[in-house]
Short mmCIF file of C-alpha atoms in Angstrom, two decimals:
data_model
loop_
_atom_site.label_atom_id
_atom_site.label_comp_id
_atom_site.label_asym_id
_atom_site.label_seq_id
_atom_site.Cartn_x
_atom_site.Cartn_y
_atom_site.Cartn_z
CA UNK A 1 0.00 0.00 0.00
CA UNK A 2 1.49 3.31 -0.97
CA UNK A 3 2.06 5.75 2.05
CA UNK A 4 1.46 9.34 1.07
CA UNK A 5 3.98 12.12 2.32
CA UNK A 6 2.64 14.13 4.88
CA UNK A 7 4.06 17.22 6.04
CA UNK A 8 3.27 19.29 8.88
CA UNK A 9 4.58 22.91 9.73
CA UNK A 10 5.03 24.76 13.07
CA UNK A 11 5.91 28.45 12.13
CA UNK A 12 7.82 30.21 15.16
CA UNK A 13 8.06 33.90 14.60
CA UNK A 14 11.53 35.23 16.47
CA UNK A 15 11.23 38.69 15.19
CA UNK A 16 11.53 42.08 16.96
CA UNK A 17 7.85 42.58 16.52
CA UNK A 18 3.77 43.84 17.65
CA UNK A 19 1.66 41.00 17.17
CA UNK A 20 -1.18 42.98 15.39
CA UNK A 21 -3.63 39.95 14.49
CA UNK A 22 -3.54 36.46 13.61
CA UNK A 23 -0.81 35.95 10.83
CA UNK A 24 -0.03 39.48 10.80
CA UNK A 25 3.20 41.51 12.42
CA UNK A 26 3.93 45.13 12.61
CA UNK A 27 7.95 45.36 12.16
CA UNK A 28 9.95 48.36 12.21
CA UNK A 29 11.63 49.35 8.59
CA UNK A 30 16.15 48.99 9.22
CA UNK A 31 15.67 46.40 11.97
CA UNK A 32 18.45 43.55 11.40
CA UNK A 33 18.48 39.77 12.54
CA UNK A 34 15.17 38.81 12.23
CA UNK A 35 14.50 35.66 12.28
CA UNK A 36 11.99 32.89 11.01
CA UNK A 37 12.13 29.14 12.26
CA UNK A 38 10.03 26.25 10.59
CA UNK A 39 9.78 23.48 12.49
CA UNK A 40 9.00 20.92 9.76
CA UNK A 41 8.09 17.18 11.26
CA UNK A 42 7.94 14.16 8.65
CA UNK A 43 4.95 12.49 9.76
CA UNK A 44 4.81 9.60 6.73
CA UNK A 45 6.75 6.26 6.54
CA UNK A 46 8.86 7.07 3.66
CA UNK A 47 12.08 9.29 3.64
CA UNK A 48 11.45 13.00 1.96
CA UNK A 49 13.45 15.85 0.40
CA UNK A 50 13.15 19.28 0.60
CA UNK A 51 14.76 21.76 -1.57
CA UNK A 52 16.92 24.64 0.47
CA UNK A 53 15.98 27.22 1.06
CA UNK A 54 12.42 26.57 0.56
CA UNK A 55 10.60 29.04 -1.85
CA UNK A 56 9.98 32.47 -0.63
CA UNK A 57 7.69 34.98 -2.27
CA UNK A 58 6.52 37.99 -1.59
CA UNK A 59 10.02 39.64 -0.51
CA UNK A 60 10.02 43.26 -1.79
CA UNK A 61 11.43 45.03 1.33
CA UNK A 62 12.96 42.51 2.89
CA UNK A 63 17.02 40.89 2.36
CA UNK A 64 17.30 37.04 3.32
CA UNK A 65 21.01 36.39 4.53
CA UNK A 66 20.61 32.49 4.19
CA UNK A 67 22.39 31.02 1.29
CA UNK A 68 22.97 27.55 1.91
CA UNK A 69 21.70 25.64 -1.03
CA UNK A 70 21.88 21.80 0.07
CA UNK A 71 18.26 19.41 0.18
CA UNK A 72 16.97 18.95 3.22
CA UNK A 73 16.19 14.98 4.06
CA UNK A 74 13.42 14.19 6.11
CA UNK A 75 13.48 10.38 7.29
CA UNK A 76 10.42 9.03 8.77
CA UNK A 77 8.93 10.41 11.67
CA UNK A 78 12.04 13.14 11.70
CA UNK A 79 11.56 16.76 12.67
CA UNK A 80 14.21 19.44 11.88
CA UNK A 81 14.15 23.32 12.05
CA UNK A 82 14.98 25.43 9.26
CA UNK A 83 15.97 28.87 10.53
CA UNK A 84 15.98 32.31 8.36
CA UNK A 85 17.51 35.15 9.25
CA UNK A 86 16.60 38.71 7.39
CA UNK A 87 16.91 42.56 7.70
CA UNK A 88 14.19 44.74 6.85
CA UNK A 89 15.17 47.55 4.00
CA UNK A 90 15.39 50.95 6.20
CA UNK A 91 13.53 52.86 3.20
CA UNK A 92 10.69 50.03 3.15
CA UNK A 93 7.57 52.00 2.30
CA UNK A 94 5.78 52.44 5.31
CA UNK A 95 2.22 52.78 3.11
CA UNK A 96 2.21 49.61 2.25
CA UNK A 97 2.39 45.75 3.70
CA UNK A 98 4.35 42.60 2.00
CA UNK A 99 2.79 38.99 2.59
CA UNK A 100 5.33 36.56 3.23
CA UNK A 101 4.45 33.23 1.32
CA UNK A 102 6.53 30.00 2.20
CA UNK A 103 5.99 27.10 -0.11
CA UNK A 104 6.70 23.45 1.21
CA UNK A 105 7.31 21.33 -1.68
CA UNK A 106 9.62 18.54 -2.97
CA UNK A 107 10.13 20.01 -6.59
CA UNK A 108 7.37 18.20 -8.18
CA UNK A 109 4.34 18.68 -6.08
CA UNK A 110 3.30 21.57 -3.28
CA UNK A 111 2.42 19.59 0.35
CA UNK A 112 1.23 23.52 2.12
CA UNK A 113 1.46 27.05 1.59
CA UNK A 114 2.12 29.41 4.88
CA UNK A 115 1.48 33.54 4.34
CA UNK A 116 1.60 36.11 6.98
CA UNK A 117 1.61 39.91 6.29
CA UNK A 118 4.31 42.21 7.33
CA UNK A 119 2.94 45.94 7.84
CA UNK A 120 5.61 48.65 8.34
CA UNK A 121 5.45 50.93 11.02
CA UNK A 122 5.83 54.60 11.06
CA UNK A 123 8.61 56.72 12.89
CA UNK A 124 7.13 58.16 15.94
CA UNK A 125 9.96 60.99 15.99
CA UNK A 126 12.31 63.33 13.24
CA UNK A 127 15.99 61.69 13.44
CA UNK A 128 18.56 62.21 11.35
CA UNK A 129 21.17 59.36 11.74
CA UNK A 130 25.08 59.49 11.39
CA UNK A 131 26.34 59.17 7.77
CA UNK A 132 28.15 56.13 7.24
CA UNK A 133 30.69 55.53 5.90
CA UNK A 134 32.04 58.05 7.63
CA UNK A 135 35.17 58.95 7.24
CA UNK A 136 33.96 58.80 3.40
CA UNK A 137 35.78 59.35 -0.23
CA UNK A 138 33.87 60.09 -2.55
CA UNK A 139 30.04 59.20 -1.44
CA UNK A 140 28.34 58.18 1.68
CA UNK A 141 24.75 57.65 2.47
CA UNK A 142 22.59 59.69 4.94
CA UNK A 143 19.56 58.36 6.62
CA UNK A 144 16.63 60.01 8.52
CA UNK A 145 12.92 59.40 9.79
CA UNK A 146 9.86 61.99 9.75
CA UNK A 147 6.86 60.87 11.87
CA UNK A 148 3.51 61.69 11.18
CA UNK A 149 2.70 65.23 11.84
CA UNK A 150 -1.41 65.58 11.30
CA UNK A 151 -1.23 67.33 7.97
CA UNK A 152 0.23 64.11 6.38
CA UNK A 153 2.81 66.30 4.40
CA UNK A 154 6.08 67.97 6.18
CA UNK A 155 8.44 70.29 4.29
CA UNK A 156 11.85 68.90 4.99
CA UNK A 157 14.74 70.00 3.75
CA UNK A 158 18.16 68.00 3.59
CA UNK A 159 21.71 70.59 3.47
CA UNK A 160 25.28 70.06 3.64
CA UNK A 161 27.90 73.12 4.58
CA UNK A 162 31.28 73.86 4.64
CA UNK A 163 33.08 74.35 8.12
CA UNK A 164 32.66 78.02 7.55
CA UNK A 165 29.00 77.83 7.34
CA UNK A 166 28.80 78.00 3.80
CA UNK A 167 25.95 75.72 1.96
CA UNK A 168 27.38 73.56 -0.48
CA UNK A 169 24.43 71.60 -1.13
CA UNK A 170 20.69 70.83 -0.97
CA UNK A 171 20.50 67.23 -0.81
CA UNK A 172 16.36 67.19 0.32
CA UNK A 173 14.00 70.12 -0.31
CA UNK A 174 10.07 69.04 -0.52
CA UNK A 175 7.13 67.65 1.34
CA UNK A 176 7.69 64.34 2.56
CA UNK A 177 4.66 62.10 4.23
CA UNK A 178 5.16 59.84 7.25
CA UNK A 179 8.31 57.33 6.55
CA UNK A 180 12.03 56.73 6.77
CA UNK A 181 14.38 58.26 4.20
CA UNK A 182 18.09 57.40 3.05
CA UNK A 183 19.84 59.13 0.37
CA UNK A 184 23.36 59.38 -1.20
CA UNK A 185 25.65 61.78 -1.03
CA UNK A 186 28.04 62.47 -3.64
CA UNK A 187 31.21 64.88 -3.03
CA UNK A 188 33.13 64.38 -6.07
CA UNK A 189 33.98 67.80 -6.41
CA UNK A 190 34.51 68.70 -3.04
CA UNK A 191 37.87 69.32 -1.13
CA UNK A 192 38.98 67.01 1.91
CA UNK A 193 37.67 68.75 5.28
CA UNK A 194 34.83 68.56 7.75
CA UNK A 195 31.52 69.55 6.72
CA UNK A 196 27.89 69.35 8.08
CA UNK A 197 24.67 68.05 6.95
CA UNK A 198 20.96 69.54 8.83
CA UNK A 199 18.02 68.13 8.80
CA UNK A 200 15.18 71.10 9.35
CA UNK A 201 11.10 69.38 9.11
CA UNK A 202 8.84 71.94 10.58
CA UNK A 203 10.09 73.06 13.94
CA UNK A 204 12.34 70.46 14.02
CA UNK A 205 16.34 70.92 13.32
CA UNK A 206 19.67 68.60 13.96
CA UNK A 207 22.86 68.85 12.51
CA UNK A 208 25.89 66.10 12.64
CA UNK A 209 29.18 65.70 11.15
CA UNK A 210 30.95 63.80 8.73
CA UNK A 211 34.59 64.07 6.98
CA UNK A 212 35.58 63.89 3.32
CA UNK A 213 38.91 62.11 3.35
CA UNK A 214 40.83 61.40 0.11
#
C-alpha cells in the first residue's frame, strides 16, 4: 500500500515585533536579525526531500542572509528546524504591507502554503542618523525618519555646509509624508575637510558631522 507524504509545519516567529492579528506583524523598517524558524516534522513512513531554502515569495522590502543551497532529508517520523535570518530595508515603504508566502514542496508537487503579512510601522519621531561611511571618499549615504505630523505632508529640507558655514548643497527640499528616508551623497567635487549636513522638518532641526577624506 502506498504511504502518502505528509508534512506538517510549526511556524515560530523570532522577530523584533507587535503581534497585530492572527498571521499578521507590525515590524519596524532597518531592523536587522530577524528571524523565522520552521519546524518541519515528517509524519509519513517514507524518507522526503526538501529543496533549500524553501521558496519564498513575496520579498520586496525585505534581504534574506541564508544562502545555503543543500536538500533537506526528512526520514520518517524526523523533525528538523529550518531557521531564516533577514533585515528589513530601512527605506521600506511604510504605506504599504508585503505577505510573506513559504511554499513546502519537494520540486514536483506543493504539500502547504504558509502567508503572513508584514505591515511597516511609522517613525514616531524626526531623526537624522550618522552618515556612514564616515570617514567617506567620494560618497556616503545619509539616513533620517519623519513621523507623522497631522497634515500628512512635512516640508523637509536636507543641506550640507562647509566648516565656515557655507551651503554647499541641498541634498532634500520638498514635502515628505510619514516614513524613513536614506539618500546618497556624492562629493566628487569637493575638497577634503569637515563639513555638516541639517536636517530642518517643521520646527524640528539637527545637525551632525561627517569628513571627506581622500
Amino acid at each position: 500500500m502506498k504511504t502518502n507524504k505528509i508534512l506538517i509545519v510549526i511556524f515560530f516567529l523570532l522577530l523584533i515585533i507587535e503581534n497585530n492579528a492572527q498571521n499578521t506583524y507590525n515590524v519596524q523598517p532597518g531592523i536587522k536579525n530577524n528571524q523565522i524558524v520552521l519546524q518541519i516534522v515528517n509524519t509519513s513512513e517514507t524518507e522526503i526531500s526538501l529543496p533549500k531554502p524553501l521558496q519564498r515569495r513575496g520579498i520586496k522590502n525585505l534581504t534574506f542572509r541564508d544562502v545555503s543551497k543543500e536538500t533537506i532529508t526528512l526520514k520518517p517520523k524526523e523533525e528538523k528546524e529550518i531557521k531564516y535570518i533577514f533585515d528589513v530595508n530601512y527605506d521600506a515603504d511604510i504605506s504599504k504591507q508585503d505577505t510573506i508566502e513559504f511554499l513546502i514542496t519537494d520540486n514536483k508537487t506543493i504539500h502547504l502554503t504558509k502567508q503572513f503579512i508584514l505591515i511597516y510601522t511609522q517613525p514616531k519621531e524626526f531623526k537624522l542618523e550618522q552618515n556612514y561611511p564616515n570617514p567617506f571618499n567620494p560618497t556616503t549615504r545619509i539616513r533620517y525618519s519623519i513621523p507623522n505630523v497631522g497634515t500628512g505632508l512635512a516640508l523637509s529640507t536636507l543641506k550640507v555646509y562647509d566648516i565656515l558655514g557655507n551651503e554647499v548643497v541641498t541634498l532634500v527640499n520638498e514635502e515628505k509624508p510619514a516614513g524613513y528616508y536614506e539618500i546618497e551623497f556624492n562629493a566628487t567635487e569637493l575638497s577634503s575637510g569637515v563639513y555638516f549636513y541639517r536636517l530642518q522638518s517643521g520646527n524640528f532641526t539637527q545637525t551632525k558631522k561627517m569628513v571627506l577624506m581622500r
